[in-house]
Structure formats: C-alpha cells, structure tokens
Tab-separated table of C-alpha atoms and ligand atoms in Angstrom:
chain	number	residue	atom	x	y	z
A	1	MET	CA	0.000	0.000	0.000
A	2	ARG	CA	1.026	3.566	-0.681
A	3	VAL	CA	-0.255	6.409	1.477
A	4	ASP	CA	0.190	10.052	0.449
A	5	ILE	CA	-0.324	12.639	3.166
A	6	LEU	CA	-0.897	16.248	2.076
A	7	THR	CA	-0.077	18.702	4.841
A	8	ILE	CA	1.401	22.100	5.623
A	9	PHE	CA	3.227	20.522	8.599
A	10	PRO	CA	5.116	17.463	7.270
A	11	GLU	CA	7.466	17.626	10.287
A	12	MET	CA	4.582	16.532	12.507
A	13	PHE	CA	4.859	13.026	11.057
A	14	THR	CA	8.482	12.284	11.888
A	15	GLY	CA	7.546	10.778	15.279
A	16	PRO	CA	4.414	8.653	14.807
A	17	PHE	CA	5.666	6.485	11.927
A	18	ASP	CA	9.146	5.976	13.278
A	19	HIS	CA	8.391	3.392	15.937
A	20	SER	CA	6.971	-0.006	16.662
A	21	ILE	CA	4.497	-1.631	14.279
A	22	ILE	CA	4.313	1.122	11.634
A	23	LYS	CA	8.084	1.380	11.454
A	24	ARG	CA	8.291	-2.376	10.923
A	25	ALA	CA	5.584	-2.262	8.240
A	26	ILE	CA	7.597	0.367	6.344
A	27	LYS	CA	10.807	-1.621	6.743
A	28	LYS	CA	9.096	-4.768	5.421
A	29	ASN	CA	7.892	-2.739	2.389
A	30	LEU	CA	4.275	-3.461	3.246
A	31	VAL	CA	3.529	0.275	3.192
A	32	GLU	CA	5.127	3.439	1.791
A	33	ILE	CA	4.186	6.739	3.374
A	34	HIS	CA	4.862	9.854	1.265
A	35	LEU	CA	4.510	13.351	2.649
A	36	SER	CA	3.675	16.267	0.355
A	37	ASN	CA	4.079	19.816	1.617
A	38	ILE	CA	1.084	21.725	0.237
A	39	ARG	CA	3.120	24.936	0.424
A	40	ASP	CA	5.426	23.620	-2.329
A	41	TYR	CA	2.431	23.670	-4.699
A	42	SER	CA	1.520	27.330	-4.177
A	43	SER	CA	2.145	29.624	-7.156
A	44	LYS	CA	2.172	32.681	-4.868
A	45	LYS	CA	5.450	34.522	-4.418
A	46	HIS	CA	5.423	33.946	-0.666
A	47	LYS	CA	4.028	30.405	-0.990
A	48	ASN	CA	0.776	31.343	0.766
A	49	VAL	CA	-1.685	28.514	1.289
A	50	ASP	CA	-4.537	30.386	3.023
A	51	ASP	CA	-6.577	33.569	2.598
A	52	TYR	CA	-9.442	35.502	4.220
A	53	ALA	CA	-12.945	34.021	4.018
A	54	PHE	CA	-15.309	35.536	1.450
A	55	GLY	CA	-18.151	37.176	3.334
A	56	GLY	CA	-15.917	37.974	6.279
A	57	GLY	CA	-15.673	36.290	9.657
A	58	ALA	CA	-12.774	35.139	11.783
A	59	GLY	CA	-10.224	32.640	10.563
A	60	MET	CA	-8.307	31.961	7.418
A	61	VAL	CA	-9.370	29.416	4.825
A	62	MET	CA	-7.041	27.081	2.924
A	63	MET	CA	-7.018	27.986	-0.772
A	64	ILE	CA	-8.010	25.609	-3.551
A	65	GLU	CA	-5.058	26.240	-5.892
A	66	PRO	CA	-2.122	24.645	-4.017
A	67	ILE	CA	-4.274	21.691	-2.921
A	68	ASP	CA	-5.608	21.157	-6.457
A	69	ASN	CA	-2.050	21.341	-7.846
A	70	CYS	CA	-0.823	18.786	-5.322
A	71	ILE	CA	-3.731	16.343	-5.769
A	72	THR	CA	-3.588	16.648	-9.572
A	73	SER	CA	0.150	16.095	-9.692
A	74	LEU	CA	-0.049	12.945	-7.524
A	75	SER	CA	-3.125	11.617	-9.356
A	76	LYS	CA	-1.238	11.774	-12.669
A	77	GLU	CA	1.204	9.171	-11.342
A	78	ARG	CA	-1.314	6.596	-10.061
A	79	ASP	CA	-4.979	5.928	-9.333
A	80	TYR	CA	-6.120	6.482	-5.766
A	81	ASP	CA	-8.726	4.256	-4.138
A	82	GLU	CA	-9.804	7.170	-2.001
A	83	ILE	CA	-8.911	10.831	-1.455
A	84	ILE	CA	-9.722	11.395	2.190
A	85	PHE	CA	-10.156	14.762	3.916
A	86	LEU	CA	-9.815	14.745	7.691
A	87	THR	CA	-12.381	16.998	9.289
A	88	PRO	CA	-14.395	17.071	12.521
A	89	ASP	CA	-17.617	17.076	10.448
A	90	GLY	CA	-16.700	13.876	8.571
A	91	ALA	CA	-18.023	10.359	9.188
A	92	GLN	CA	-16.630	8.980	12.438
A	93	LEU	CA	-13.795	6.466	11.969
A	94	THR	CA	-14.722	2.899	12.934
A	95	GLN	CA	-12.846	-0.409	13.013
A	96	LYS	CA	-14.957	-1.485	10.041
A	97	MET	CA	-13.650	1.483	8.022
A	98	ALA	CA	-10.052	0.693	9.046
A	99	ASN	CA	-10.548	-2.926	7.934
A	100	HIS	CA	-11.896	-1.707	4.598
A	101	TYR	CA	-9.090	0.777	3.915
A	102	SER	CA	-6.417	-1.779	4.875
A	103	MET	CA	-7.173	-3.495	1.552
A	104	SER	CA	-6.414	-0.352	-0.516
A	105	GLY	CA	-3.616	0.036	-3.027
A	106	ASN	CA	-3.171	3.829	-2.912
A	107	LEU	CA	-4.692	6.234	-0.415
A	108	MET	CA	-4.437	10.009	-0.328
A	109	ILE	CA	-5.065	11.870	2.924
A	110	LEU	CA	-5.518	15.646	3.094
A	111	CYS	CA	-4.981	17.404	6.428
A	112	GLY	CA	-6.923	20.625	6.920
A	113	HIS	CA	-6.095	23.676	9.036
A	114	TYR	CA	-7.266	27.157	9.997
A	115	LYS	CA	-11.021	27.692	9.798
A	116	GLY	CA	-11.360	25.085	7.079
A	117	ILE	CA	-10.654	24.532	3.411
A	118	ASP	CA	-12.385	26.084	0.403
A	119	GLU	CA	-15.610	24.121	-0.046
A	120	ARG	CA	-14.852	23.591	-3.757
A	121	ILE	CA	-12.007	21.243	-2.743
A	122	ARG	CA	-14.412	19.120	-0.720
A	123	GLU	CA	-17.046	19.076	-3.450
A	124	ASN	CA	-14.770	18.352	-6.399
A	125	LEU	CA	-11.546	16.674	-5.287
A	126	ILE	CA	-12.325	14.720	-2.111
A	127	THR	CA	-13.967	11.277	-2.163
A	128	LYS	CA	-14.363	10.675	1.615
A	129	GLU	CA	-14.496	12.876	4.721
A	130	ILE	CA	-13.476	11.311	8.013
A	131	SER	CA	-13.414	12.474	11.654
A	132	ILE	CA	-11.681	10.569	14.446
A	133	GLY	CA	-14.169	11.522	17.181
A	134	ASN	CA	-16.492	14.068	18.681
A	135	TYR	CA	-13.974	16.711	19.750
A	136	VAL	CA	-12.002	19.346	17.883
A	137	LEU	CA	-8.280	19.123	17.091
A	138	SER	CA	-6.163	22.033	15.859
A	139	GLY	CA	-5.527	20.330	12.551
A	140	GLY	CA	-5.855	17.100	10.618
A	141	GLU	CA	-2.269	15.881	11.177
A	142	ILE	CA	-2.777	13.985	14.416
A	143	ALA	CA	-6.030	12.574	13.021
A	144	ALA	CA	-4.096	11.439	9.916
A	145	ALA	CA	-1.554	9.646	12.111
A	146	VAL	CA	-4.421	7.924	13.967
A	147	LEU	CA	-6.137	6.919	10.704
A	148	CYS	CA	-2.869	5.600	9.204
A	149	ASP	CA	-2.043	3.588	12.309
A	150	SER	CA	-5.512	2.011	12.423
A	151	ILE	CA	-5.193	0.987	8.744
A	152	ILE	CA	-1.527	-0.007	8.449
A	153	ARG	CA	-1.521	-2.431	11.394
A	154	LEU	CA	-4.235	-4.404	9.566
A	155	ILE	CA	-2.314	-4.863	6.295
A	156	PRO	CA	-1.652	-8.609	5.924
A	157	GLY	CA	1.840	-9.437	7.211
A	158	VAL	CA	2.195	-6.379	9.452
A	159	LEU	CA	1.093	-8.106	12.647
A	160	GLY	CA	2.422	-11.559	13.459
A	161	ASP	CA	0.216	-14.388	14.760
A	162	GLU	CA	1.073	-13.486	18.315
A	163	THR	CA	-0.259	-9.957	17.891
A	164	SER	CA	-3.135	-10.853	15.592
A	165	ALA	CA	-5.683	-8.106	15.070
A	166	LEU	CA	-8.474	-10.667	15.417
A	167	SER	CA	-8.409	-10.350	19.198
A	168	ASP	CA	-8.514	-6.522	19.199
A	169	SER	CA	-11.223	-4.616	20.957
A	170	TYR	CA	-13.956	-3.640	18.460
A	171	GLN	CA	-12.989	-6.310	15.953
A	172	ASP	CA	-16.151	-8.308	16.758
A	173	ASN	CA	-17.988	-5.450	18.460
A	174	LEU	CA	-16.572	-6.649	21.796
A	175	LEU	CA	-13.996	-4.949	23.993
A	176	ALA	CA	-10.882	-7.055	24.667
A	177	PRO	CA	-10.728	-9.124	27.889
A	178	PRO	CA	-8.184	-8.319	30.637
A	179	VAL	CA	-4.649	-9.761	30.313
A	180	TYR	CA	-1.962	-10.557	32.893
A	181	THR	CA	1.721	-11.454	32.957
A	182	ARG	CA	4.302	-12.497	35.548
A	183	PRO	CA	4.600	-12.360	38.486
A	184	TYR	CA	1.622	-14.507	39.466
A	185	GLU	CA	1.369	-12.580	42.716
A	186	TYR	CA	2.338	-8.930	43.206
A	187	LYS	CA	1.833	-7.225	46.600
A	188	GLY	CA	-0.904	-9.729	47.349
A	189	LEU	CA	-2.628	-9.153	43.981
A	190	LYS	CA	-3.151	-12.474	42.189
A	191	VAL	CA	-3.839	-13.463	38.612
A	192	PRO	CA	-7.175	-15.288	37.991
A	193	GLU	CA	-6.494	-19.005	38.667
A	194	ILE	CA	-8.151	-20.151	35.445
A	195	LEU	CA	-5.416	-18.554	33.304
A	196	LEU	CA	-2.881	-20.910	34.900
A	197	SER	CA	-5.034	-24.006	34.418
A	198	GLY	CA	-3.667	-24.857	30.971
A	199	ASP	CA	-7.229	-25.669	29.874
A	200	GLU	CA	-7.475	-23.747	26.609
A	201	LYS	CA	-11.212	-24.329	26.182
A	202	LYS	CA	-11.998	-23.025	29.659
A	203	ILE	CA	-9.634	-20.071	29.197
A	204	ASN	CA	-11.298	-19.058	25.923
A	205	LYS	CA	-14.716	-19.306	27.543
A	206	TRP	CA	-13.521	-17.139	30.454
A	207	ARG	CA	-12.054	-14.565	28.071
A	208	HIS	CA	-15.267	-14.374	26.090
A	209	GLU	CA	-17.293	-13.920	29.282
A	210	LYS	CA	-14.980	-11.156	30.480
A	211	ALA	CA	-15.147	-9.436	27.088
A	212	MET	CA	-18.967	-9.583	27.261
A	213	GLU	CA	-19.027	-8.294	30.854
A	214	ARG	CA	-16.704	-5.425	30.011
A	215	THR	CA	-18.633	-4.475	26.886
A	216	LEU	CA	-21.988	-4.559	28.720
A	217	GLU	CA	-20.591	-2.384	31.481
A	218	ARG	CA	-18.641	0.148	29.398
A	219	ARG	CA	-20.019	0.096	25.859
A	220	PRO	CA	-23.513	-1.446	25.753
A	221	ASP	CA	-24.020	0.483	22.482
A	222	LEU	CA	-21.589	-1.920	20.752
A	223	LEU	CA	-23.766	-4.933	21.614
A	224	GLU	CA	-26.835	-3.273	20.138
A	225	GLU	CA	-25.173	-2.725	16.735
B	309	6GU	CL1	-10.157	14.678	11.376
B	309	6GU	N1	-9.744	17.074	12.364
B	309	6GU	C1	-9.854	17.989	13.319
B	309	6GU	N2	-9.338	19.195	13.140
B	309	6GU	N3	-10.472	17.771	14.475
B	309	6GU	C2	-10.991	16.557	14.648
B	309	6GU	C3	-10.911	15.556	13.686
B	309	6GU	C4	-10.264	15.853	12.532
B	309	6GU	N4	-11.523	14.461	14.155
B	309	6GU	C5	-11.963	14.784	15.352
B	309	6GU	N5	-11.654	16.049	15.655
C-alpha cells in the first residue's frame, strides 16, 4: 500500500511512523508513506496557502489552488482508491472502516487547518471525509496519524500471529478481555487461577465472558449494533 499525506506541517509526522508496528511495516515494504508539503504547490510569491474568508468572519481558509495542484500532480502518477479529507464534520472512523481501507492500493489523505478549506475542494476533489471523534483538534495531522495507524496495522503481514488483530477490541464489536503477565502474585494481587489451568477451552470461555461483561458495562451500544 502507498499512502500520500498532504499537509502544511510534514514535520509533525516524523515521530508517529518511526516506531513499533508502523516502522516495521515500512521496513518490510508493506507500506510506503509519502509526505507532500502543500506549500510547495503554491504559485504565490510567498508560498501562501490560506486567505481571508469571502463574506468575512474570523479565521483563514485554505485555498483551492495549491491543494488542487498537489492532488492533480499525484493523481497523474497513479490511481487512488480514495482521497480522504480529515475533518471534525466527517463520518466517524470505525474499526470497520479501518478494515476496509487496509485493503487499498493507494490512499491520499488531506490534512486541513485554519477555519477550514475552500468548499470547492471538498465538493470536487475529495472522495471521503473522516473524523476521528467528537472533539475538535487544531488540525488534521494527528487525526491522519491515527487513521494511518488504524489501517496499516491491519495490512496482511504487518502483525504476526502473536499480535493478531483478530483479538482486538472492536474487531467483533466486543472490547478485549483483561490480560496478565508475571509475576503470578504482586503485593498480594493475584492473577485469575483459570489462566494458569492450561485448559485452553476453559480459558477461551472465560475470556469471552470477560469481554462480554466489560462491553456490557462500558459500551452497551456496541452490543446493540
Ligand atoms: Cl479529522 N480534524 C480535526 N481538526 N479535528 C478533529 C478531527 C479531525 N476528528 C476529530 N476532531
């Protein structure tokens, strides 16, 4: 998979993709992440990317020209399965969406800023609008890192058997059960006996019960879906 991220702050991505599972996925050539600096596509002398809103009001708006130039230039090289704009008024990201996008060939992700982006970009260049939750972030960059992480870890070969995504919370509309490791007893706190029984059938049943209990208690909405 190839992911293109269009941003005015490419430096914000040096951390998130440089560690752990995503780093390994890049190293194994299972994903390529390319950053495009929208500013490089501005034809303005001072490389402006935003301007005042028509009709007045507070806040600058990202201009269509540099974004159109950037999207057009990338789209000439390859077909994109989806051109995603990250915005708090988009459809809320779900595990189901992450599963779906993990099967893409090429994805483009546009990060917004300021008061928003010229509506003509959204209407004519964007194919999907996604939010990562019901709160407002200062820009789309952190949301893009979240979206990429949720997708990339699901690409076949990224996770090994031992870290299989099948047991993740949300994967079957259930939260994950509790887990424990050594020592068996710490300051009088013990691990549930059943996990030491060696009885795989009983352990699986216990885990499923705990996942159910936890979901009922914390996220009953997931069970209704
Ligand atoms: Cl995708 N962008 C911004 N700016 N805020 C958000 C968001 C995205 N998702 C939730 N809040």
